[in-house]
Short mmCIF file of C-alpha atoms and ligand atoms in Angstrom, two decimals:
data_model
loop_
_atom_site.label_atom_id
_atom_site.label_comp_id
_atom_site.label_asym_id
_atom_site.label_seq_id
_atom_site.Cartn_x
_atom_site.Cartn_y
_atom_site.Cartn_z
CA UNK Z 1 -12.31 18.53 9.96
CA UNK Z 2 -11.37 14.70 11.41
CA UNK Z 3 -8.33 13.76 12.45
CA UNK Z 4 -6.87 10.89 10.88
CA UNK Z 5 -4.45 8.60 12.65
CA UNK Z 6 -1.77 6.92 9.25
CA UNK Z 7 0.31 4.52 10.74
CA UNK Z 8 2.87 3.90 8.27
CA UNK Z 9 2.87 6.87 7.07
CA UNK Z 10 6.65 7.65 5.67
CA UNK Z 11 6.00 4.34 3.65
CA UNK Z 12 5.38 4.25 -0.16
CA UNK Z 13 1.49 4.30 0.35
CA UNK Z 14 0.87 5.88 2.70
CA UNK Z 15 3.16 9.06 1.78
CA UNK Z 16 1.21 9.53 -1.08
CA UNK Z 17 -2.15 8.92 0.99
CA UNK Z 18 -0.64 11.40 3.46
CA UNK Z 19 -0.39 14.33 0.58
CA UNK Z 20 -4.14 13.71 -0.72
CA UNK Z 21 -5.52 13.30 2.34
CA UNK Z 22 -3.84 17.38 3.67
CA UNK Z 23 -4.94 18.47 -0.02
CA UNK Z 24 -8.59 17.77 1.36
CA UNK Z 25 -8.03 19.12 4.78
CA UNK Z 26 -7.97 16.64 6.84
CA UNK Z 27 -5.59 16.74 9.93
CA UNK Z 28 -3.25 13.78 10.42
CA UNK Z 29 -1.24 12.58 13.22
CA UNK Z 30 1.39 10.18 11.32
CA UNK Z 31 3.29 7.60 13.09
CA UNK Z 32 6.06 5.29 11.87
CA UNK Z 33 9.23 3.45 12.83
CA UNK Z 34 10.78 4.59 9.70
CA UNK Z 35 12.07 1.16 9.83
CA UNK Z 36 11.45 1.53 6.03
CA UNK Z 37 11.11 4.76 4.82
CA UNK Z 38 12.83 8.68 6.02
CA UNK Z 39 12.32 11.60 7.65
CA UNK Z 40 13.13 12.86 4.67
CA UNK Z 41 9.59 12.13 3.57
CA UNK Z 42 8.10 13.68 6.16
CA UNK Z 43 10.31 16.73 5.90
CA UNK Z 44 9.21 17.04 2.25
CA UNK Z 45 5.51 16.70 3.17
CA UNK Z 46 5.65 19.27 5.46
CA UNK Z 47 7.70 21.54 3.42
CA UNK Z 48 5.11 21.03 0.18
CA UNK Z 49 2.23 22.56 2.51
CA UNK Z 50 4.30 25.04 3.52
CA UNK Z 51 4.85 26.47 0.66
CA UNK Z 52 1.42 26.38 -0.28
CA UNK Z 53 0.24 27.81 3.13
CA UNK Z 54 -2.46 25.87 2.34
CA UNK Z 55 -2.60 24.02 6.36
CA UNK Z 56 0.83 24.12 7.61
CA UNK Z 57 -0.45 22.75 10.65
CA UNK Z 58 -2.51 20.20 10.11
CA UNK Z 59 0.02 17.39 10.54
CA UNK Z 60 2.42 16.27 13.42
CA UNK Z 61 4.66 12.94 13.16
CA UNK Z 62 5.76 10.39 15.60
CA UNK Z 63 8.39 8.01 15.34
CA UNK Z 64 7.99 5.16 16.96
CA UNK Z 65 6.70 0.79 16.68
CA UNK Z 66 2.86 0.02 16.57
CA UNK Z 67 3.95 -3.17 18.85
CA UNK Z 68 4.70 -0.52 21.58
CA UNK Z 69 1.32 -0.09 23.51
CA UNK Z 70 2.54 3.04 25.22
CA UNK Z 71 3.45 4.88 22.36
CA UNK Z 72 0.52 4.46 20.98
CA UNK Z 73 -1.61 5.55 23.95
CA UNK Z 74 0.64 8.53 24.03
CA UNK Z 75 0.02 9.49 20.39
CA UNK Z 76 -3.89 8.95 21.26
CA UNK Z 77 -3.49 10.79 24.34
CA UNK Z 78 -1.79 13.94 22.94
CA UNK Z 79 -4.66 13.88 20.23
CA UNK Z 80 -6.67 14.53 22.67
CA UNK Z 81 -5.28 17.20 24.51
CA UNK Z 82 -4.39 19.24 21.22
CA UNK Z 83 -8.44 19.15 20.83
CA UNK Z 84 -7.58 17.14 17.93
CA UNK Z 85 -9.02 13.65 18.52
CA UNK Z 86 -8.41 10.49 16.32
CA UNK Z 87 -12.02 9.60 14.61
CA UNK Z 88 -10.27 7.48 11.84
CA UNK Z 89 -7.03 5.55 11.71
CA UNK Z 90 -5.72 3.98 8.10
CA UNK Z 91 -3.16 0.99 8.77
CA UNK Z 92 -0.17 0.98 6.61
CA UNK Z 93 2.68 -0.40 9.03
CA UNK Z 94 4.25 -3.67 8.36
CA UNK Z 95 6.73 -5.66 6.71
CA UNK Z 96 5.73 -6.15 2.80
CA UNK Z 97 8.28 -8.77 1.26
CA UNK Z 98 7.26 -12.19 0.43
CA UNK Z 99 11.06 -13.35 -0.13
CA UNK Z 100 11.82 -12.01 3.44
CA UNK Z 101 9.05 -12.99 5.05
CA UNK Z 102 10.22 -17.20 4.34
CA UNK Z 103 13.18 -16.08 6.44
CA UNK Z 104 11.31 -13.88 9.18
CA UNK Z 105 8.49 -15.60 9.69
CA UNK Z 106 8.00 -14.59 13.43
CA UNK Z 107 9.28 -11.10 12.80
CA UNK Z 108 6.21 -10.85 10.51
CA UNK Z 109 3.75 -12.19 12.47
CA UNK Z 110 4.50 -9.89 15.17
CA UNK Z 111 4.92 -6.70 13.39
CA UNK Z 112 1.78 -7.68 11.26
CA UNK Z 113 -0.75 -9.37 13.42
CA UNK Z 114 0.64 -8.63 17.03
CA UNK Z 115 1.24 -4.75 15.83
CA UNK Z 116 -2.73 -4.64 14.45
CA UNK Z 117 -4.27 -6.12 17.39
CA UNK Z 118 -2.20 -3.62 19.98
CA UNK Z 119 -3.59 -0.72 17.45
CA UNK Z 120 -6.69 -2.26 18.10
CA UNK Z 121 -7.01 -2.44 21.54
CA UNK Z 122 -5.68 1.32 21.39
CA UNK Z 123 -8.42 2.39 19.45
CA UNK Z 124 -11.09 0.40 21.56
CA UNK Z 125 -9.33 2.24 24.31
CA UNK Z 126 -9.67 5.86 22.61
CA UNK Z 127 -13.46 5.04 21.15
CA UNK Z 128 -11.52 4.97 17.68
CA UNK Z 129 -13.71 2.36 15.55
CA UNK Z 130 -13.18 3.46 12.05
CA UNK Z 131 -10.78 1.80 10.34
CA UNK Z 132 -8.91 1.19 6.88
CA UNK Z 133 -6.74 -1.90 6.44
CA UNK Z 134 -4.26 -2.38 3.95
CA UNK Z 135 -4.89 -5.86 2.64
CA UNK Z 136 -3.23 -7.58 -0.58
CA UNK Z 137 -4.49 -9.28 -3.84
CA UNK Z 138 -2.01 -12.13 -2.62
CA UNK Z 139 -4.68 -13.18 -0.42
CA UNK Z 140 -6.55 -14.89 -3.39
CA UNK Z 141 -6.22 -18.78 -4.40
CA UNK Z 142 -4.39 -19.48 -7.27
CA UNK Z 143 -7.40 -21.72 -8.56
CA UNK Z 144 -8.88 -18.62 -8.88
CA UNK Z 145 -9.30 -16.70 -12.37
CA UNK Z 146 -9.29 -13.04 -13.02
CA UNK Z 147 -10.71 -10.40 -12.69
CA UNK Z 148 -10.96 -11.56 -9.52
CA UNK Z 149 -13.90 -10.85 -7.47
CA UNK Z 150 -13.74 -10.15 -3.28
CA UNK Z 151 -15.97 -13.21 -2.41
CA UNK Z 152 -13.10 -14.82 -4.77
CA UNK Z 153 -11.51 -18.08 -2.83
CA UNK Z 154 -8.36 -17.18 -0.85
CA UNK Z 155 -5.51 -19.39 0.05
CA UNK Z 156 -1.96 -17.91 0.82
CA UNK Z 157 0.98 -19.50 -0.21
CA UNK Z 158 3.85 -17.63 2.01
CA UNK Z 159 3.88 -16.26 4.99
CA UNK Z 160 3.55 -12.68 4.32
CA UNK Z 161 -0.13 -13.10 2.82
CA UNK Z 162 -0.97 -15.51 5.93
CA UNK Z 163 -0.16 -12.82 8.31
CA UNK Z 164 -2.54 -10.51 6.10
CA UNK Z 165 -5.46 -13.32 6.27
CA UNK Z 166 -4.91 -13.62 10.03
CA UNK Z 167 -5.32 -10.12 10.33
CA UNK Z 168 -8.91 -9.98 8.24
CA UNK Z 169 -10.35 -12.73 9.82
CA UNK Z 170 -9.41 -11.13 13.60
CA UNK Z 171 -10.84 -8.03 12.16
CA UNK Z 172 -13.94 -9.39 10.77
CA UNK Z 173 -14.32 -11.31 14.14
CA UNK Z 174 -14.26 -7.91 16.29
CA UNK Z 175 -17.40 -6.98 14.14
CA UNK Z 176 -18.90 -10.09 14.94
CA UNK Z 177 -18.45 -10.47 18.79
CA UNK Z 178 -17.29 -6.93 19.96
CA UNK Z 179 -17.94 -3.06 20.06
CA UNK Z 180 -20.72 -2.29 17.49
CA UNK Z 181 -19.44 0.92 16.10
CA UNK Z 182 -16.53 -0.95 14.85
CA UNK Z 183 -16.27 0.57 11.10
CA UNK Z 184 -13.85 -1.69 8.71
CA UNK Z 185 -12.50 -1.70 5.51
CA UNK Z 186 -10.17 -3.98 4.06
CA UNK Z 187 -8.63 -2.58 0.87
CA UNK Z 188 -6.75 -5.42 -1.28
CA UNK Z 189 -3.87 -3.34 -3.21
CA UNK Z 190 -2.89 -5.00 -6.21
CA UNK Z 191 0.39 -3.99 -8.33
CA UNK Z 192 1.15 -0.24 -7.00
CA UNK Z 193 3.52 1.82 -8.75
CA UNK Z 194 4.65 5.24 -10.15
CA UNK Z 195 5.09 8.09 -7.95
CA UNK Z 196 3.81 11.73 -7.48
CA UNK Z 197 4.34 13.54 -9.97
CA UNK Z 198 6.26 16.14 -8.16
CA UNK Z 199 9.20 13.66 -8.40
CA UNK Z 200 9.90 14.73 -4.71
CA UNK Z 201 8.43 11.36 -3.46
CA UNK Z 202 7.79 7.30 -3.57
CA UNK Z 203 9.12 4.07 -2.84
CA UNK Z 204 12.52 3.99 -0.98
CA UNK Z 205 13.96 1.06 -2.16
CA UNK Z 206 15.89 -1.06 0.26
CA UNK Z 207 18.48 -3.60 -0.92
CA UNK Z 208 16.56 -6.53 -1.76
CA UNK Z 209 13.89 -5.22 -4.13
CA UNK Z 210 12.01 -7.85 -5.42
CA UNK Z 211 8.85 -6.08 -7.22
CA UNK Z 212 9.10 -5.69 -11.60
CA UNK Z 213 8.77 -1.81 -11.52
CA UNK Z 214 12.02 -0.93 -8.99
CA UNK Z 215 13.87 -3.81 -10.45
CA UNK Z 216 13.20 -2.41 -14.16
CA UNK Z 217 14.65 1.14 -12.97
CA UNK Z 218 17.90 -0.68 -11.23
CA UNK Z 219 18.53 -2.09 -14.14
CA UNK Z 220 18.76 1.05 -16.46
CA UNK Z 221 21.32 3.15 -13.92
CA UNK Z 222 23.00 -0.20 -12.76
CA UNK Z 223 24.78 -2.36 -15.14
CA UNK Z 224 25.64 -4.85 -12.90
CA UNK Z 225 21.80 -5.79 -12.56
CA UNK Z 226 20.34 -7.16 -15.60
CA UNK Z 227 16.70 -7.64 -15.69
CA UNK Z 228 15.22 -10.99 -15.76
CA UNK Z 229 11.86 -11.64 -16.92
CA UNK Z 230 10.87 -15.20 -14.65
CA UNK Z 231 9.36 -16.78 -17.17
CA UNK Z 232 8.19 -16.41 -21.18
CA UNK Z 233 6.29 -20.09 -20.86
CA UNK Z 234 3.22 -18.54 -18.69
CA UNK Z 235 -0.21 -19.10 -20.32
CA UNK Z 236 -0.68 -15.45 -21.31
CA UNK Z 237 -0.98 -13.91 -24.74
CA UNK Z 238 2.72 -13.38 -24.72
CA UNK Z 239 4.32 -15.88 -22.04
CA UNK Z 240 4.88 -13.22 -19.30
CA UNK Z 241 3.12 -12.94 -16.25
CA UNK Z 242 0.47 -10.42 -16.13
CA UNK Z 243 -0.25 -8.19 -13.25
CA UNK Z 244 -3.11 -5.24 -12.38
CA UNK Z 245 -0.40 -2.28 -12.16
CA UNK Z 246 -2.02 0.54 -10.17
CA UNK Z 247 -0.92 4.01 -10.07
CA UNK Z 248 0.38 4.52 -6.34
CA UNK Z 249 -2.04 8.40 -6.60
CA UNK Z 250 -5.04 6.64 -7.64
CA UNK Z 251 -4.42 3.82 -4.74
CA UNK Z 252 -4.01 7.38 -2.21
CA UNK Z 253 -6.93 8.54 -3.62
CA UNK Z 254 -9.27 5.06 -3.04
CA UNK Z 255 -8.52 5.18 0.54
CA UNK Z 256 -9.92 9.12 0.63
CA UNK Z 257 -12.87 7.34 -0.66
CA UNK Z 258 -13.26 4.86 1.74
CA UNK Z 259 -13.08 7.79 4.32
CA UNK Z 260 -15.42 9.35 3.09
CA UNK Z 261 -17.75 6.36 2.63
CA UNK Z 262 -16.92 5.43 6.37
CA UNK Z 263 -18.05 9.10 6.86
CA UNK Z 264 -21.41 8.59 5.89
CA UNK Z 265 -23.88 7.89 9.04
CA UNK Z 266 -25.80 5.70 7.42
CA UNK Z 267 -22.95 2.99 7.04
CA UNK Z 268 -23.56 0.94 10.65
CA UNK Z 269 -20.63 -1.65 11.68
CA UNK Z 270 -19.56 -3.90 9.18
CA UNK Z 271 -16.17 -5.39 8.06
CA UNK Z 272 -15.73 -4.80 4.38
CA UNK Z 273 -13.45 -6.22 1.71
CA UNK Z 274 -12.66 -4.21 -1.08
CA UNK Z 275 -10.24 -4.51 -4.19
CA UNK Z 276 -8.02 -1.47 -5.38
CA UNK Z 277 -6.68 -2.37 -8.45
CA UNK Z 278 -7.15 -0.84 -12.55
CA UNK Z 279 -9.30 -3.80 -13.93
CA UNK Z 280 -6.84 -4.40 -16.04
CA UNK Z 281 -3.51 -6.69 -17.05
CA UNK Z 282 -0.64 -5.67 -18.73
CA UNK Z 283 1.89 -8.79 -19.06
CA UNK Z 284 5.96 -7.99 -17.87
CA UNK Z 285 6.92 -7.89 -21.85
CA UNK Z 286 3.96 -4.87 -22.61
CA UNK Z 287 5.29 -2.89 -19.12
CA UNK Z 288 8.86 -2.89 -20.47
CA UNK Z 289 7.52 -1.98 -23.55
CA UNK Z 290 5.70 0.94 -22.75
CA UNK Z 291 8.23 1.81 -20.38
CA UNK Z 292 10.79 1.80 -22.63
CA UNK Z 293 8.41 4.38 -25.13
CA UNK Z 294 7.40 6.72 -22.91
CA UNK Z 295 10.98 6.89 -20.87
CA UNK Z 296 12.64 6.96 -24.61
CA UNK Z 297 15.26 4.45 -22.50
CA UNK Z 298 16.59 0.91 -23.37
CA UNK Z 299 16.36 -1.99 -21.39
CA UNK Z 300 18.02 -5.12 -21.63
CA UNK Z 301 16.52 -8.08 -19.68
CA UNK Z 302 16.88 -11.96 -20.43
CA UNK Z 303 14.36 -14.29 -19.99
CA UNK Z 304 14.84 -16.86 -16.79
CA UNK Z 305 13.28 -19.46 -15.00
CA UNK Z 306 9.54 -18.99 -13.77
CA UNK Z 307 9.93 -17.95 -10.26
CA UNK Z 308 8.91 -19.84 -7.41
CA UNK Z 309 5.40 -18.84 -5.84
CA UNK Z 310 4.14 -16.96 -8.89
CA UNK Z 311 0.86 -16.96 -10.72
CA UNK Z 312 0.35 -16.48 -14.54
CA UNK Z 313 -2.56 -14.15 -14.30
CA UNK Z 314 -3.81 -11.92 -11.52
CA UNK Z 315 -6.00 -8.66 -11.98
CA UNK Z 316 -8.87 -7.49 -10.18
CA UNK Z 317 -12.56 -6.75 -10.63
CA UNK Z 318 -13.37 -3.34 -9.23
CA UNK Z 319 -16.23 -3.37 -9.72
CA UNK Z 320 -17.14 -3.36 -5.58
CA UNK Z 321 -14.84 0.32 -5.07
CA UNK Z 322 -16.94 1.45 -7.74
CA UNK Z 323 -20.42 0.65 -6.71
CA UNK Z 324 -19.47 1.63 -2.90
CA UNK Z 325 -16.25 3.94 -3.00
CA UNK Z 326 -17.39 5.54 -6.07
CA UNK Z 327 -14.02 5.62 -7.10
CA UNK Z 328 -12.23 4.58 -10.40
CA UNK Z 329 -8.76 5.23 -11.18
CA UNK Z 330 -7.69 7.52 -13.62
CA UNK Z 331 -3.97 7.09 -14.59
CA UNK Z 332 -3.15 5.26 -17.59
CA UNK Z 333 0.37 2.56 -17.40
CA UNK Z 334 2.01 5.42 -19.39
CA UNK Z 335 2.13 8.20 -16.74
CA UNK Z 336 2.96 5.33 -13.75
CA UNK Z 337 5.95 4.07 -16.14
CA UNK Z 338 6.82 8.02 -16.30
CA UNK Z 339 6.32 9.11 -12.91
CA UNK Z 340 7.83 6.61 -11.43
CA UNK Z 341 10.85 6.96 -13.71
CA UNK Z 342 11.01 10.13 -12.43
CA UNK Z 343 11.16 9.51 -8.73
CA UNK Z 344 13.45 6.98 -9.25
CA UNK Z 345 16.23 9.87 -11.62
CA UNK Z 346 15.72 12.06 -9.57
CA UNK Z 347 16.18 10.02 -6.04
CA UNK Z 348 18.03 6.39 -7.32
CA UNK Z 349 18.65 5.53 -3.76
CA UNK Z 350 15.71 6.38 -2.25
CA UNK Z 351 15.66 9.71 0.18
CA UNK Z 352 18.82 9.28 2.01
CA UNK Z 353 20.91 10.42 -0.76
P1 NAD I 1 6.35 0.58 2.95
O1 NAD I 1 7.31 -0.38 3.52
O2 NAD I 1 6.84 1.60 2.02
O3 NAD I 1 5.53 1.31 4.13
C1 NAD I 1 5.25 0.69 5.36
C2 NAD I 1 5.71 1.65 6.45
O4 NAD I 1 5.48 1.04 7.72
C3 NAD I 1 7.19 1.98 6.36
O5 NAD I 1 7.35 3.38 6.34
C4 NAD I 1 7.79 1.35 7.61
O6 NAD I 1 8.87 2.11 8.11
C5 NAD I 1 6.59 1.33 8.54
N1 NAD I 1 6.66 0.27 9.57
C6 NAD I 1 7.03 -1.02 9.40
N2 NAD I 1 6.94 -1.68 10.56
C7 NAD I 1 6.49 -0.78 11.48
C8 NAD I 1 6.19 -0.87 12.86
N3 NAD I 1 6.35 -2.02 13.55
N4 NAD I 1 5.75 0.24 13.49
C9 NAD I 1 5.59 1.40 12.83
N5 NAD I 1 5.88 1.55 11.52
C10 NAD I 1 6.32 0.46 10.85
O7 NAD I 1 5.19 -0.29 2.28
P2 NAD I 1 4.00 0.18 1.33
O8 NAD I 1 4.29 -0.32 -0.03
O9 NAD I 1 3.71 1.61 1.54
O10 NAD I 1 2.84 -0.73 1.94
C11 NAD I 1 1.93 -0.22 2.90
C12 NAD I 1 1.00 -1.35 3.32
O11 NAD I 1 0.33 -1.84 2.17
C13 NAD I 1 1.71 -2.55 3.96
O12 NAD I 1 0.90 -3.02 5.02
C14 NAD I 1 1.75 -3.58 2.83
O13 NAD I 1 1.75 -4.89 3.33
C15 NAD I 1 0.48 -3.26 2.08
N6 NAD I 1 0.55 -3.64 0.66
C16 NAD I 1 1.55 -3.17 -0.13
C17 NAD I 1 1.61 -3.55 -1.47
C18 NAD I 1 2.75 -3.08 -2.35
O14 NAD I 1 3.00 -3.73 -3.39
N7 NAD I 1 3.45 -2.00 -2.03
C19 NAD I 1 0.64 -4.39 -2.01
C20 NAD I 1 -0.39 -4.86 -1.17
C21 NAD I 1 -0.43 -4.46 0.17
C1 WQD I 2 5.17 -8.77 -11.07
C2 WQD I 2 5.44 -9.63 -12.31
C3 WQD I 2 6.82 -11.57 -11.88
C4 WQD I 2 10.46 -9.40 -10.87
C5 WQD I 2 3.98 -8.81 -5.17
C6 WQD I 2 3.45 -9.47 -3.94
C7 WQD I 2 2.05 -8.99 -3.64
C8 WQD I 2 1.99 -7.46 -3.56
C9 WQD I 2 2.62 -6.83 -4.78
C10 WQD I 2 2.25 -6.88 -1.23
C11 WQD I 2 5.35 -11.14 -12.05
C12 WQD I 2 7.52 -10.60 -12.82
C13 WQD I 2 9.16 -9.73 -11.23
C14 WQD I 2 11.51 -9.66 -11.78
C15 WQD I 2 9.91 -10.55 -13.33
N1 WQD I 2 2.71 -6.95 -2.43
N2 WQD I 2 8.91 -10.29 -12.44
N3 WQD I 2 11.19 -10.21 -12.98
O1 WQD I 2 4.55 -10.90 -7.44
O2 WQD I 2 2.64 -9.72 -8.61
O3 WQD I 2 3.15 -9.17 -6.28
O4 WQD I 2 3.93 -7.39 -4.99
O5 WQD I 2 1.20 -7.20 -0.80
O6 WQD I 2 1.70 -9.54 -2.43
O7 WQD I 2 3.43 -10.88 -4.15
O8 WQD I 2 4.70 -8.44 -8.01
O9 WQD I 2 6.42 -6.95 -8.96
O10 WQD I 2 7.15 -9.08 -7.82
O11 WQD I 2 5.99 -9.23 -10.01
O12 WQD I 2 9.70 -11.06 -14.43
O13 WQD I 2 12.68 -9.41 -11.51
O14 WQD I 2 6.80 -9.40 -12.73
O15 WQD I 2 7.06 -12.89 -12.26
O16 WQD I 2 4.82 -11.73 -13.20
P1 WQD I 2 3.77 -9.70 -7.63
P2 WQD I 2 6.15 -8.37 -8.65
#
């Protein structure tokens, strides 16, 4: 079975990746600067296929920074010598706020475009040329209406999504001028939520959560932190923005796909752009709403200004992951507002405590 390099891989994604990638068989090497996530994650990861026997050995961690060349020749190297070489890697590191990433611009860049392009070179190094990008729907011009389309316009508004657009167009370029088994996908995540349903993992929150789905949680178990919907003025059916909320399993599950679809010999080098997303909008207001149904919870929120930055309508056409990926996802809102519920009872701060 391949060996598949996650960077990342104690993150929110690509935890959840992680798990559906071992229930296949695959071997992974995951590496990560837990910079945002736990050990904890791991620990539970390796403790689930434990239990189930199923391949206790097929994965082996590494902490460390994708900026670090040597590290990363080291995790390559050892690969190799455990007769387990890397023949795919799937790119999760970085640094995912837009708020923060006005105030750490540079940080960003480096950890996002200077990180990718040492992986790169790594992997050029090793022979490693397939690879799976995590991209973002943030890419895509505001001027732009939904379902949005890939050959959609893009134009990025904060520094965050500019660091992702560098990091296409350097990846699109390597197809272009360099090796030509380079293999690339660019998956553009919309809205991800919920958790597995195990309840055992998904997103560690850090202090400054700015995403609707953490915040609405927060706001149930913390008093102190009312929920504010920015804005009941948008040009929606109810006057809330409205978002393509994807199940964080079904996202896991699309990038098995695109392994698979990398897989197939007949796919020579190209540099591919691909939406993950439902196909669908639900507005803030209908979230809440169902949230508040299927959780059998209250929430209070009060309306407030439109935030800065924000769009009224973004949701995707998938149309593209279909046709190629052959995958659809298959989780309605209701079991993301309840799984994710979940994780959040049963772990409100995350997996430290
Ligand atoms: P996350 O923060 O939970 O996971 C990212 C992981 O990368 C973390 O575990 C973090 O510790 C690690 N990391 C950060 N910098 C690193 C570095 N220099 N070296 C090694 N590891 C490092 O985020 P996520 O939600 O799982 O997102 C995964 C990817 O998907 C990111 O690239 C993000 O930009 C992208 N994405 C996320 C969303 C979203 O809403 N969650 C939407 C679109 C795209
Ligand atoms: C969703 C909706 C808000 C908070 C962001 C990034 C994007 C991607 C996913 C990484 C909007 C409203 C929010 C609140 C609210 N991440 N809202 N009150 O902005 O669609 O996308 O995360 O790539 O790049 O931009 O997600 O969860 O912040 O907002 O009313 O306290 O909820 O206005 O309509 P967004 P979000």
């Amino acid at each position: 079975m391949d060996t598949i390099l996650i960077t990342g891989g104690a993150g929110f994604i690509g935890i959840h990746t992680s798990l559906v990638l071992l229930n296949k068989g695959y071997k992974l090497v995951i590496i990560d600067s837990l910079i945002n996530s736990s050990y904890i994650a791991i620990n539970r990861i390796k403790s689930t296929y434990k239990k189930t026997n199923k391949y206790p050995n097929n994965i082996s961690f590494y902490k460390g920074d994708i900026r670090d060349i040597s590290f990363l020749r080291k995790v390559f190297k050892d690969s190799i010598k455990l007769g387990s070489e890397i023949n795919y890697v799937i790119h999760f590191a970085g640094l995912k706020s837009v708020s923060d990433s006005f105030l750490e611009e540079d940080k960003y860049w480096d950890v996002n475009v200077n990180g990718t392009k040492t992986l790169i070179k790594v992997m050029e190094e090793n022979n490693c040329f397939n690879l799976i990008f995590s991209s973002s729907a943030t890419l895509y011009s505001e001027y732009e209406t939904s379902p949005l389309r890939e050959n959609a316009k893009v134009n990025v508004n904060n520094p965050y999504g500019k660091t992702k657009l560098e990091v296409e167009k350097f990846l699109e370029n390597k197809i272009k001028s360099s090796h030509p088994n380079w293999k690339i996908i660019s998956l553009r995540y919309f809205n991800p939520i919920g958790a597995h349903s195990s309840g055992l993992f998904g997103e560690n929150p850090n202090n400054k959560i700015n995403n609707l789905f953490p915040l609405i949680c927060r706001s149930i178990t913390n008093a102190n932190e009312e929920l504010l919907i920015f804005g009941n003025d948008w040009p929606t059916h109810d006057g809330t923005g409205v978002r393509d909320y994807i199940h964080v399993m079904d996202l896991a599950e699309g990038h098995v796909s695109a392994v698979e679809f990398l897989n197939k010999k007949i796919i020579k080098s190209s540099f591919l752009v691909i939406n993950l997303g439902t196909g669908k909008g639900t507005s803030v207001l209908e979230l809440i709403n169902i949230f508040q149904k299927v959780n059998k919870i209250n929430i209070n929120y009060k309306f407030a200004e439109r935030r800065k930055g924000d769009k009224a309508i973004i949701f995707a056409d998938i149309r593209k992951a279909l046709e190629l990926l052959n995958w659809q996802p298959k989780r309605s809102i209701e079991e993301m507002c309840h799984d994710g519920w979940e994780w959040f009872l049963n772990n409100p701060f995350g997996y430290e405590k």
